[in-house]
Amino acid sequence: MNRVCWCVCFSLLFFSSLIQAKPLATEKVPESLKPWISWVLQEQPERDCPFFYNSFEQKHCSWATSLNLALSTNKGVFTGSWQVFKENDWVVLVGDAKHWPLSVTANGKTALVMDKDGRPAIKLMAGVYAIKGEFFWESIPDNLTLPDDMGLISLQMNGQTINTPTIKDGQLWLKDSDRGQ
């Protein structure tokens, strides 16, 4: 009898370790508790953000997919697409204090460009965005600062496609320069 009891206890412990608790879907929360959802989750603003494949703790809440740059002697236009997973998240744009983006829009609506740690950035709600902006200059600069998380980059200079642009230390090098090689 004692042996049977131990086998049953061991089996319960073993199989109970296979059962995992899962978060309760919002629609399954009882009505009386729904007003408390935002209060309970306020300490986890990044809960809906994707994580890196090998680290659940390392989450990234805005993902850039592509950046298209069309540059000419006195003007540059950029367009790109971003997906934002967290409310009021920062999206860092191409450029820096010396080459500040102007006339920036997100999904066709004017966006306020602010300084975030010395970089141009906009705050966006969760969603998918097409972002567009312009630069004005007297001549094409030596380089432009890229967002750290930029994916694909397409570059045209004076109507010519640059198939393999030079990128070094977060800078897109636009002119032949000792510093860019």
CSV table of C-alpha atoms in Angstrom, one decimal:
chain,number,residue,atom,x,y,z
A,1,MET,CA,0.0,0.0,0.0
A,2,ASN,CA,2.8,2.3,0.9
A,3,ARG,CA,4.4,1.7,-2.5
A,4,VAL,CA,1.2,2.5,-4.3
A,5,CYS,CA,0.8,5.7,-2.4
A,6,TRP,CA,4.4,6.8,-3.4
A,7,CYS,CA,3.7,5.9,-7.0
A,8,VAL,CA,0.5,8.0,-7.1
A,9,CYS,CA,2.2,10.9,-5.4
A,10,PHE,CA,5.2,10.8,-7.8
A,11,SER,CA,2.9,10.5,-10.8
A,12,LEU,CA,0.9,13.6,-9.7
A,13,LEU,CA,4.0,15.6,-9.1
A,14,PHE,CA,5.5,14.5,-12.5
A,15,PHE,CA,2.3,15.3,-14.5
A,16,SER,CA,1.6,18.5,-12.7
A,17,SER,CA,4.9,19.9,-13.8
A,18,LEU,CA,3.8,19.5,-17.4
A,19,ILE,CA,0.7,21.7,-16.8
A,20,GLN,CA,1.5,25.4,-17.3
A,21,ALA,CA,-0.6,28.4,-16.3
A,22,LYS,CA,-1.4,30.7,-19.2
A,23,PRO,CA,-2.5,34.3,-19.1
A,24,LEU,CA,-6.3,34.8,-19.1
A,25,ALA,CA,-7.6,36.4,-22.3
A,26,THR,CA,-9.2,39.8,-21.7
A,27,GLU,CA,-12.6,38.6,-22.9
A,28,LYS,CA,-12.6,35.8,-20.3
A,29,VAL,CA,-12.0,38.1,-17.4
A,30,PRO,CA,-15.2,38.4,-15.3
A,31,GLU,CA,-17.1,41.7,-15.8
A,32,SER,CA,-16.5,42.7,-12.2
A,33,LEU,CA,-12.7,42.6,-12.6
A,34,LYS,CA,-12.5,44.3,-16.1
A,35,PRO,CA,-12.1,47.8,-14.7
A,36,TRP,CA,-8.9,46.6,-12.9
A,37,ILE,CA,-7.1,45.3,-16.0
A,38,SER,CA,-5.3,48.5,-16.9
A,39,TRP,CA,-4.2,49.0,-13.3
A,40,VAL,CA,-2.9,45.4,-13.0
A,41,LEU,CA,-1.0,45.7,-16.3
A,42,GLN,CA,0.5,49.2,-15.9
A,43,GLU,CA,3.7,47.7,-14.6
A,44,GLN,CA,4.1,45.7,-17.8
A,45,PRO,CA,4.0,48.2,-20.7
A,46,GLU,CA,6.1,45.9,-22.9
A,47,ARG,CA,4.1,42.8,-22.5
A,48,ASP,CA,2.9,42.8,-26.1
A,49,CYS,CA,6.3,43.5,-27.6
A,50,PRO,CA,8.2,40.8,-29.4
A,51,PHE,CA,11.3,39.4,-27.7
A,52,PHE,CA,14.6,38.3,-29.2
A,53,TYR,CA,14.7,34.6,-30.0
A,54,ASN,CA,17.0,33.7,-27.1
A,55,SER,CA,15.9,36.2,-24.4
A,56,PHE,CA,12.4,36.7,-23.3
A,57,GLU,CA,13.5,39.6,-21.1
A,58,GLN,CA,15.0,41.5,-24.0
A,59,LYS,CA,12.0,43.0,-25.8
A,60,HIS,CA,11.9,45.4,-28.7
A,61,CYS,CA,8.7,47.4,-29.2
A,62,SER,CA,9.2,49.1,-32.5
A,63,TRP,CA,10.5,47.4,-35.6
A,64,ALA,CA,11.6,49.1,-38.8
A,65,THR,CA,11.3,47.1,-41.9
A,66,SER,CA,12.6,49.3,-44.7
A,67,LEU,CA,14.0,52.7,-45.4
A,68,ASN,CA,14.0,54.3,-48.9
A,69,LEU,CA,16.2,57.4,-49.4
A,70,ALA,CA,16.1,59.5,-52.5
A,71,LEU,CA,18.8,62.2,-52.3
A,72,SER,CA,19.6,65.0,-54.7
A,73,THR,CA,22.0,68.0,-54.5
A,74,ASN,CA,19.7,70.2,-52.4
A,75,LYS,CA,17.1,67.8,-51.0
A,76,GLY,CA,16.6,64.4,-49.5
A,77,VAL,CA,13.3,62.4,-49.1
A,78,PHE,CA,13.0,59.4,-46.9
A,79,THR,CA,10.1,56.9,-46.6
A,80,GLY,CA,10.0,53.9,-44.3
A,81,SER,CA,7.7,51.5,-42.6
A,82,TRP,CA,7.6,50.7,-38.9
A,83,GLN,CA,5.5,48.5,-36.7
A,84,VAL,CA,5.0,49.7,-33.1
A,85,PHE,CA,3.8,47.3,-30.4
A,86,LYS,CA,3.7,49.6,-27.3
A,87,GLU,CA,1.5,52.6,-26.7
A,88,ASN,CA,3.5,55.9,-26.8
A,89,ASP,CA,6.7,54.3,-28.0
A,90,TRP,CA,9.6,56.2,-29.6
A,91,VAL,CA,10.5,55.7,-33.2
A,92,VAL,CA,14.0,57.0,-34.0
A,93,LEU,CA,14.3,58.6,-37.4
A,94,VAL,CA,17.1,58.9,-39.9
A,95,GLY,CA,19.2,62.0,-39.3
A,96,ASP,CA,20.8,63.9,-36.4
A,97,ALA,CA,21.1,67.4,-35.0
A,98,LYS,CA,23.0,68.5,-38.1
A,99,HIS,CA,20.6,66.9,-40.5
A,100,TRP,CA,17.2,67.2,-38.9
A,101,PRO,CA,14.2,65.7,-40.8
A,102,LEU,CA,11.5,68.1,-41.7
A,103,SER,CA,7.8,67.7,-42.9
A,104,VAL,CA,7.6,64.3,-41.2
A,105,THR,CA,4.3,62.4,-41.5
A,106,ALA,CA,3.2,59.1,-40.1
A,107,ASN,CA,0.4,57.5,-42.2
A,108,GLY,CA,-0.2,60.9,-43.9
A,109,LYS,CA,-0.6,62.8,-40.7
A,110,THR,CA,1.9,65.4,-39.5
A,111,ALA,CA,4.2,64.1,-36.8
A,112,LEU,CA,6.0,66.1,-34.2
A,113,VAL,CA,9.7,65.4,-34.3
A,114,MET,CA,11.4,65.6,-30.9
A,115,ASP,CA,14.9,65.3,-29.6
A,116,LYS,CA,15.5,61.9,-27.9
A,117,ASP,CA,19.0,61.5,-26.7
A,118,GLY,CA,20.3,63.8,-29.5
A,119,ARG,CA,18.4,61.9,-32.2
A,120,PRO,CA,15.2,62.9,-34.1
A,121,ALA,CA,12.3,60.8,-33.0
A,122,ILE,CA,8.5,60.7,-32.9
A,123,LYS,CA,6.1,59.1,-30.4
A,124,LEU,CA,3.5,56.7,-31.9
A,125,MET,CA,0.7,54.5,-30.6
A,126,ALA,CA,0.7,50.8,-31.3
A,127,GLY,CA,0.2,50.1,-35.0
A,128,VAL,CA,1.8,49.9,-38.5
A,129,TYR,CA,3.1,53.2,-39.9
A,130,ALA,CA,4.4,54.6,-43.2
A,131,ILE,CA,6.7,57.4,-42.2
A,132,LYS,CA,7.9,60.1,-44.7
A,133,GLY,CA,10.1,63.1,-44.2
A,134,GLU,CA,12.5,65.5,-46.0
A,135,PHE,CA,15.9,67.0,-45.6
A,136,PHE,CA,17.1,70.3,-47.1
A,137,TRP,CA,20.8,71.1,-47.6
A,138,GLU,CA,23.2,73.0,-49.9
A,139,SER,CA,24.9,69.8,-51.0
A,140,ILE,CA,24.6,66.1,-50.2
A,141,PRO,CA,26.3,65.6,-46.8
A,142,ASP,CA,29.1,63.1,-46.2
A,143,ASN,CA,26.9,60.9,-44.1
A,144,LEU,CA,23.5,60.4,-42.5
A,145,THR,CA,22.9,58.8,-39.1
A,146,LEU,CA,20.6,55.7,-39.3
A,147,PRO,CA,18.3,54.4,-36.7
A,148,ASP,CA,19.9,51.5,-34.8
A,149,ASP,CA,17.2,49.0,-35.7
A,150,MET,CA,16.9,49.7,-39.4
A,151,GLY,CA,16.3,46.7,-41.6
A,152,LEU,CA,16.5,47.1,-45.4
A,153,ILE,CA,17.9,50.3,-47.0
A,154,SER,CA,17.4,51.5,-50.5
A,155,LEU,CA,19.4,54.4,-51.6
A,156,GLN,CA,19.2,56.6,-54.7
A,157,MET,CA,21.5,59.6,-55.2
A,158,ASN,CA,20.7,62.0,-58.0
A,159,GLY,CA,18.5,59.4,-59.7
A,160,GLN,CA,21.1,56.6,-59.6
A,161,THR,CA,20.5,53.5,-57.4
A,162,ILE,CA,23.4,52.7,-55.1
A,163,ASN,CA,23.2,48.9,-54.8
A,164,THR,CA,25.6,48.5,-51.8
A,165,PRO,CA,25.7,51.7,-49.7
A,166,THR,CA,28.5,52.0,-47.2
A,167,ILE,CA,27.3,51.7,-43.6
A,168,LYS,CA,29.8,52.1,-40.7
A,169,ASP,CA,29.2,52.8,-37.0
A,170,GLY,CA,25.5,53.6,-37.6
A,171,GLN,CA,26.3,56.1,-40.4
A,172,LEU,CA,25.3,55.8,-44.0
A,173,TRP,CA,28.2,57.2,-46.0
A,174,LEU,CA,27.1,59.2,-49.0
A,175,LYS,CA,30.3,60.6,-50.4
A,176,ASP,CA,33.7,59.1,-51.1
A,177,SER,CA,35.6,59.9,-47.9
A,178,ASP,CA,38.6,58.6,-46.0
A,179,ARG,CA,36.4,58.4,-42.9
A,180,GLY,CA,33.8,56.2,-44.7
A,181,GLN,CA,36.1,53.5,-46.0
